[in-house]
Amino acid sequence: MSIRVVTYNIHSGVGIDGQQSYKRIGEFLAAREVDVVLLQEMDTRPAERDGDQDIEDLCAGHFSQLVSSPAVASEHGWYGNAVMSRFPISFNQTIDVTHEGRQPRNIQEAIVQTPSGPLHLLNAHKGLKRIERSAQFEKLSSHLKRLEMGQAAPLLVGGDFNEWQIFSKLLRRVNRLLTPHPVGATFPTRCPIFGLDRLWSGPGMTVHSARVLKTPETRVFSDHYPIEADITIASRAA
């Protein structure tokens, strides 16, 4: 069974046209028949909106579950990462990678129970300053080394890594542990020149295609283009 996965920095649902709409993003992802989405920059804090409605709009009657990984919480809602899935999400935790004095950041770790078996996800949003990204990549690498790659569920790592240098030493840390799937520039959507959004896979799956999803809709819906990948999970002997 092929599973369609998207990683998408949705910029709080605010498009380059100035319109805030989770509904149009959710409906677009549903029309693409996406199964699992790694979201960054989801924001339910504005008091003029209802957070439950925000989630419902993003799920668009297509995704059965959305689990959050807040980096910031307020009286009215939260801001951070989230995973949306058509399949049950059996595990969800937040790994804090905040650098002192900088905006809170985290890595969301989740396991999705797909019809082909469990899919292990790491959903990341790294900082804007190189000094904080360096520490955050080190924490990501350390966590990856602790995972039993050959024994655990097949792993997919995605998100907005804010690392624009193609030959970055920070990216090579992850490349040594996982298979990178370079797709090209994703930011800004008006004229994409930086490959900030990235995807890696571990053993136990095949990534049939990975691409920057450039459409008339995604050019407007956020300042980042999403990455879309079609994967299959290898069957395991009983």
Tab-separated table of C-alpha atoms in Angstrom:
chain	number	residue	atom	x	y	z
A	1	MET	CA	0.000	0.000	0.000
A	2	SER	CA	1.328	3.411	-0.982
A	3	ILE	CA	1.138	6.088	1.710
A	4	ARG	CA	1.240	9.776	0.826
A	5	VAL	CA	3.051	11.976	3.326
A	6	VAL	CA	3.397	15.767	3.307
A	7	THR	CA	5.562	18.056	5.431
A	8	TYR	CA	4.296	21.630	5.422
A	9	ASN	CA	5.155	24.863	7.225
A	10	ILE	CA	1.727	26.489	7.042
A	11	HIS	CA	2.739	29.911	8.431
A	12	SER	CA	-0.162	30.002	10.908
A	13	GLY	CA	-2.528	29.510	7.983
A	14	VAL	CA	-1.691	32.964	6.620
A	15	GLY	CA	-1.062	33.027	2.878
A	16	ILE	CA	0.956	35.497	0.854
A	17	ASP	CA	-2.391	37.066	-0.060
A	18	GLY	CA	-2.805	38.026	3.617
A	19	GLN	CA	-5.742	35.677	4.112
A	20	GLN	CA	-5.782	33.343	7.122
A	21	SER	CA	-7.493	30.070	6.223
A	22	TYR	CA	-6.863	26.603	7.597
A	23	LYS	CA	-9.918	25.461	5.683
A	24	ARG	CA	-8.397	25.948	2.232
A	25	ILE	CA	-5.191	24.183	3.321
A	26	GLY	CA	-7.135	21.231	4.718
A	27	GLU	CA	-9.338	20.932	1.643
A	28	PHE	CA	-6.295	21.066	-0.625
A	29	LEU	CA	-4.513	18.279	1.275
A	30	ALA	CA	-7.688	16.190	1.233
A	31	ALA	CA	-8.024	16.670	-2.531
A	32	ARG	CA	-4.417	15.448	-2.894
A	33	GLU	CA	-5.452	12.300	-0.971
A	34	VAL	CA	-2.675	12.826	1.551
A	35	ASP	CA	-2.561	10.255	4.339
A	36	VAL	CA	-0.181	11.827	6.873
A	37	VAL	CA	0.891	15.442	7.337
A	38	LEU	CA	3.756	16.898	9.368
A	39	LEU	CA	2.722	20.475	10.142
A	40	GLN	CA	4.904	23.311	11.376
A	41	GLU	CA	3.787	26.768	12.536
A	42	MET	CA	0.260	25.820	13.444
A	43	ASP	CA	-1.288	28.521	15.620
A	44	THR	CA	-4.570	28.346	17.537
A	45	ARG	CA	-3.810	31.264	19.907
A	46	PRO	CA	-5.817	34.120	18.371
A	47	ALA	CA	-8.760	34.788	20.667
A	48	GLU	CA	-11.022	35.765	17.755
A	49	ARG	CA	-10.916	32.192	16.444
A	50	ASP	CA	-11.997	28.888	17.934
A	51	GLY	CA	-9.141	26.396	18.267
A	52	ASP	CA	-11.405	23.387	17.808
A	53	GLN	CA	-12.705	24.913	14.590
A	54	ASP	CA	-9.127	25.473	13.393
A	55	ILE	CA	-8.430	21.753	13.855
A	56	GLU	CA	-11.701	20.768	12.195
A	57	ASP	CA	-10.921	23.017	9.229
A	58	LEU	CA	-7.484	21.466	8.778
A	59	CYS	CA	-8.811	17.926	9.078
A	60	ALA	CA	-11.396	18.807	6.401
A	61	GLY	CA	-13.431	15.667	7.030
A	62	HIS	CA	-10.514	13.675	5.590
A	63	PHE	CA	-8.012	13.271	8.425
A	64	SER	CA	-9.326	11.375	11.424
A	65	GLN	CA	-6.846	12.728	13.963
A	66	LEU	CA	-4.599	15.705	14.671
A	67	VAL	CA	-2.122	15.551	17.552
A	68	SER	CA	-0.317	18.680	18.659
A	69	SER	CA	3.191	19.401	19.868
A	70	PRO	CA	3.022	22.949	21.247
A	71	ALA	CA	6.162	25.043	21.480
A	72	VAL	CA	4.207	27.957	22.959
A	73	ALA	CA	0.932	27.824	24.918
A	74	SER	CA	-1.379	30.655	25.927
A	75	GLU	CA	-4.794	31.125	27.486
A	76	HIS	CA	-6.497	30.772	24.118
A	77	GLY	CA	-4.430	28.125	22.353
A	78	TRP	CA	-0.998	26.985	21.237
A	79	TYR	CA	1.658	27.383	18.547
A	80	GLY	CA	4.020	24.732	17.227
A	81	ASN	CA	4.064	21.414	15.389
A	82	ALA	CA	1.294	18.909	14.710
A	83	VAL	CA	0.759	15.598	12.945
A	84	MET	CA	-2.450	14.946	11.023
A	85	SER	CA	-3.352	11.440	9.922
A	86	ARG	CA	-6.066	9.366	8.296
A	87	PHE	CA	-4.827	6.482	10.451
A	88	PRO	CA	-4.687	6.104	14.250
A	89	ILE	CA	-1.818	7.833	16.038
A	90	SER	CA	-0.701	5.544	18.857
A	91	PHE	CA	2.160	7.597	20.292
A	92	ASN	CA	2.991	11.287	20.525
A	93	GLN	CA	5.633	13.150	22.490
A	94	THR	CA	7.463	16.473	22.404
A	95	ILE	CA	11.249	16.772	22.544
A	96	ASP	CA	12.197	20.278	23.631
A	97	VAL	CA	15.108	21.703	21.604
A	98	THR	CA	14.724	25.334	22.658
A	99	HIS	CA	17.958	27.343	22.716
A	100	GLU	CA	18.242	29.761	25.627
A	101	GLY	CA	17.150	33.257	24.682
A	102	ARG	CA	15.576	32.155	21.414
A	103	GLN	CA	12.030	31.286	20.292
A	104	PRO	CA	10.815	27.952	21.719
A	105	ARG	CA	11.267	25.015	19.326
A	106	ASN	CA	10.653	21.292	19.514
A	107	ILE	CA	10.770	17.989	17.698
A	108	GLN	CA	7.493	16.094	17.630
A	109	GLU	CA	7.809	12.314	17.735
A	110	ALA	CA	4.774	10.271	16.723
A	111	ILE	CA	3.873	6.763	15.594
A	112	VAL	CA	1.076	6.263	13.082
A	113	GLN	CA	-0.572	2.857	12.760
A	114	THR	CA	-0.977	2.546	8.994
A	115	PRO	CA	-2.634	-0.476	7.326
A	116	SER	CA	0.885	-1.563	6.286
A	117	GLY	CA	2.285	-1.296	9.800
A	118	PRO	CA	3.575	1.401	12.150
A	119	LEU	CA	5.236	4.512	10.745
A	120	HIS	CA	7.600	6.398	13.069
A	121	LEU	CA	7.745	10.175	12.513
A	122	LEU	CA	9.982	13.005	13.675
A	123	ASN	CA	8.501	16.410	12.848
A	124	ALA	CA	10.981	19.256	13.345
A	125	HIS	CA	11.126	23.029	13.172
A	126	LYS	CA	14.631	24.416	13.704
A	127	GLY	CA	15.678	27.917	14.753
A	128	LEU	CA	16.682	30.900	12.649
A	129	LYS	CA	20.176	31.410	14.120
A	130	ARG	CA	22.988	29.036	13.237
A	131	ILE	CA	24.120	28.728	16.859
A	132	GLU	CA	20.708	27.411	17.915
A	133	ARG	CA	20.356	25.180	14.845
A	134	SER	CA	23.719	23.620	15.628
A	135	ALA	CA	22.552	22.621	19.114
A	136	GLN	CA	19.187	21.458	17.748
A	137	PHE	CA	20.767	19.296	15.046
A	138	GLU	CA	23.013	17.771	17.693
A	139	LYS	CA	19.956	16.857	19.780
A	140	LEU	CA	18.266	15.393	16.705
A	141	SER	CA	21.367	13.342	15.850
A	142	SER	CA	21.677	12.098	19.417
A	143	HIS	CA	18.034	11.027	19.438
A	144	LEU	CA	18.434	9.226	16.111
A	145	LYS	CA	21.450	7.329	17.429
A	146	ARG	CA	19.396	6.121	20.399
A	147	LEU	CA	16.733	4.692	18.131
A	148	GLU	CA	17.231	1.113	17.014
A	149	MET	CA	16.947	1.780	13.300
A	150	GLY	CA	16.755	-1.834	12.252
A	151	GLN	CA	14.322	-2.870	14.974
A	152	ALA	CA	11.954	0.075	15.461
A	153	ALA	CA	9.178	1.049	13.067
A	154	PRO	CA	10.323	2.586	9.753
A	155	LEU	CA	11.282	6.204	10.363
A	156	LEU	CA	10.543	9.361	8.392
A	157	VAL	CA	12.046	12.697	9.457
A	158	GLY	CA	10.700	15.918	7.996
A	159	GLY	CA	10.028	19.553	8.667
A	160	ASP	CA	11.372	23.074	8.327
A	161	PHE	CA	15.074	22.961	9.191
A	162	ASN	CA	15.869	26.604	8.339
A	163	GLU	CA	19.239	25.493	6.978
A	164	TRP	CA	19.809	27.175	3.644
A	165	GLN	CA	23.409	26.068	2.998
A	166	ILE	CA	23.437	23.119	0.576
A	167	PHE	CA	26.680	21.634	1.905
A	168	SER	CA	25.981	22.339	5.552
A	169	LYS	CA	27.827	20.277	8.155
A	170	LEU	CA	24.593	20.259	10.149
A	171	LEU	CA	22.737	18.453	7.380
A	172	ARG	CA	25.582	15.971	6.967
A	173	ARG	CA	25.050	14.882	10.589
A	174	VAL	CA	21.625	13.576	9.648
A	175	ASN	CA	22.699	12.362	6.195
A	176	ARG	CA	25.135	9.961	7.852
A	177	LEU	CA	22.300	8.347	9.793
A	178	LEU	CA	19.405	8.425	7.327
A	179	THR	CA	18.736	8.612	3.594
A	180	PRO	CA	18.158	12.198	2.441
A	181	HIS	CA	15.587	12.969	-0.242
A	182	PRO	CA	16.656	16.301	-1.769
A	183	VAL	CA	13.832	18.097	-3.515
A	184	GLY	CA	15.030	21.650	-4.127
A	185	ALA	CA	14.010	25.088	-2.945
A	186	THR	CA	10.840	25.546	-0.891
A	187	PHE	CA	11.107	29.146	0.379
A	188	PRO	CA	9.847	31.766	-0.252
A	189	THR	CA	6.944	30.753	-2.440
A	190	ARG	CA	7.047	33.984	-4.468
A	191	CYS	CA	10.546	33.095	-5.667
A	192	PRO	CA	11.899	29.936	-4.015
A	193	ILE	CA	15.683	29.990	-3.570
A	194	PHE	CA	16.205	28.216	-0.201
A	195	GLY	CA	15.721	24.524	0.529
A	196	LEU	CA	14.566	24.998	4.109
A	197	ASP	CA	12.114	22.091	4.170
A	198	ARG	CA	13.593	18.583	4.057
A	199	LEU	CA	12.866	14.885	4.293
A	200	TRP	CA	14.878	11.816	5.341
A	201	SER	CA	13.951	8.135	5.617
A	202	GLY	CA	15.319	5.175	7.542
A	203	PRO	CA	15.359	1.438	6.812
A	204	GLY	CA	12.160	-0.509	6.284
A	205	MET	CA	10.491	1.741	3.727
A	206	THR	CA	10.753	2.728	0.092
A	207	VAL	CA	10.342	6.368	-0.915
A	208	HIS	CA	9.018	6.141	-4.461
A	209	SER	CA	8.939	9.887	-5.046
A	210	ALA	CA	9.602	13.088	-3.147
A	211	ARG	CA	8.894	16.487	-4.620
A	212	VAL	CA	8.247	20.119	-3.847
A	213	LEU	CA	4.509	20.490	-4.295
A	214	LYS	CA	4.239	23.577	-6.478
A	215	THR	CA	0.704	24.417	-7.515
A	216	PRO	CA	-1.260	27.670	-7.908
A	217	GLU	CA	-2.734	26.951	-4.453
A	218	THR	CA	0.493	26.234	-2.577
A	219	ARG	CA	2.110	29.331	-4.069
A	220	VAL	CA	-0.470	31.377	-2.140
A	221	PHE	CA	-1.408	29.378	0.977
A	222	SER	CA	1.895	29.843	2.876
A	223	ASP	CA	5.356	31.351	2.471
A	224	HIS	CA	6.743	27.771	2.282
A	225	TYR	CA	5.990	25.163	-0.357
A	226	PRO	CA	5.136	21.717	1.049
A	227	ILE	CA	7.054	18.523	0.281
A	228	GLU	CA	4.999	15.529	-0.809
A	229	ALA	CA	6.302	11.949	-0.784
A	230	ASP	CA	4.805	8.595	-1.687
A	231	ILE	CA	6.173	5.712	0.360
A	232	THR	CA	5.590	2.057	1.054
A	233	ILE	CA	6.446	0.271	4.271
A	234	ALA	CA	8.219	-3.060	3.884
A	235	SER	CA	6.288	-6.042	5.152
A	236	ARG	CA	7.858	-7.886	8.057
A	237	ALA	CA	8.049	-11.591	8.544
A	238	ALA	CA	5.941	-12.882	11.414
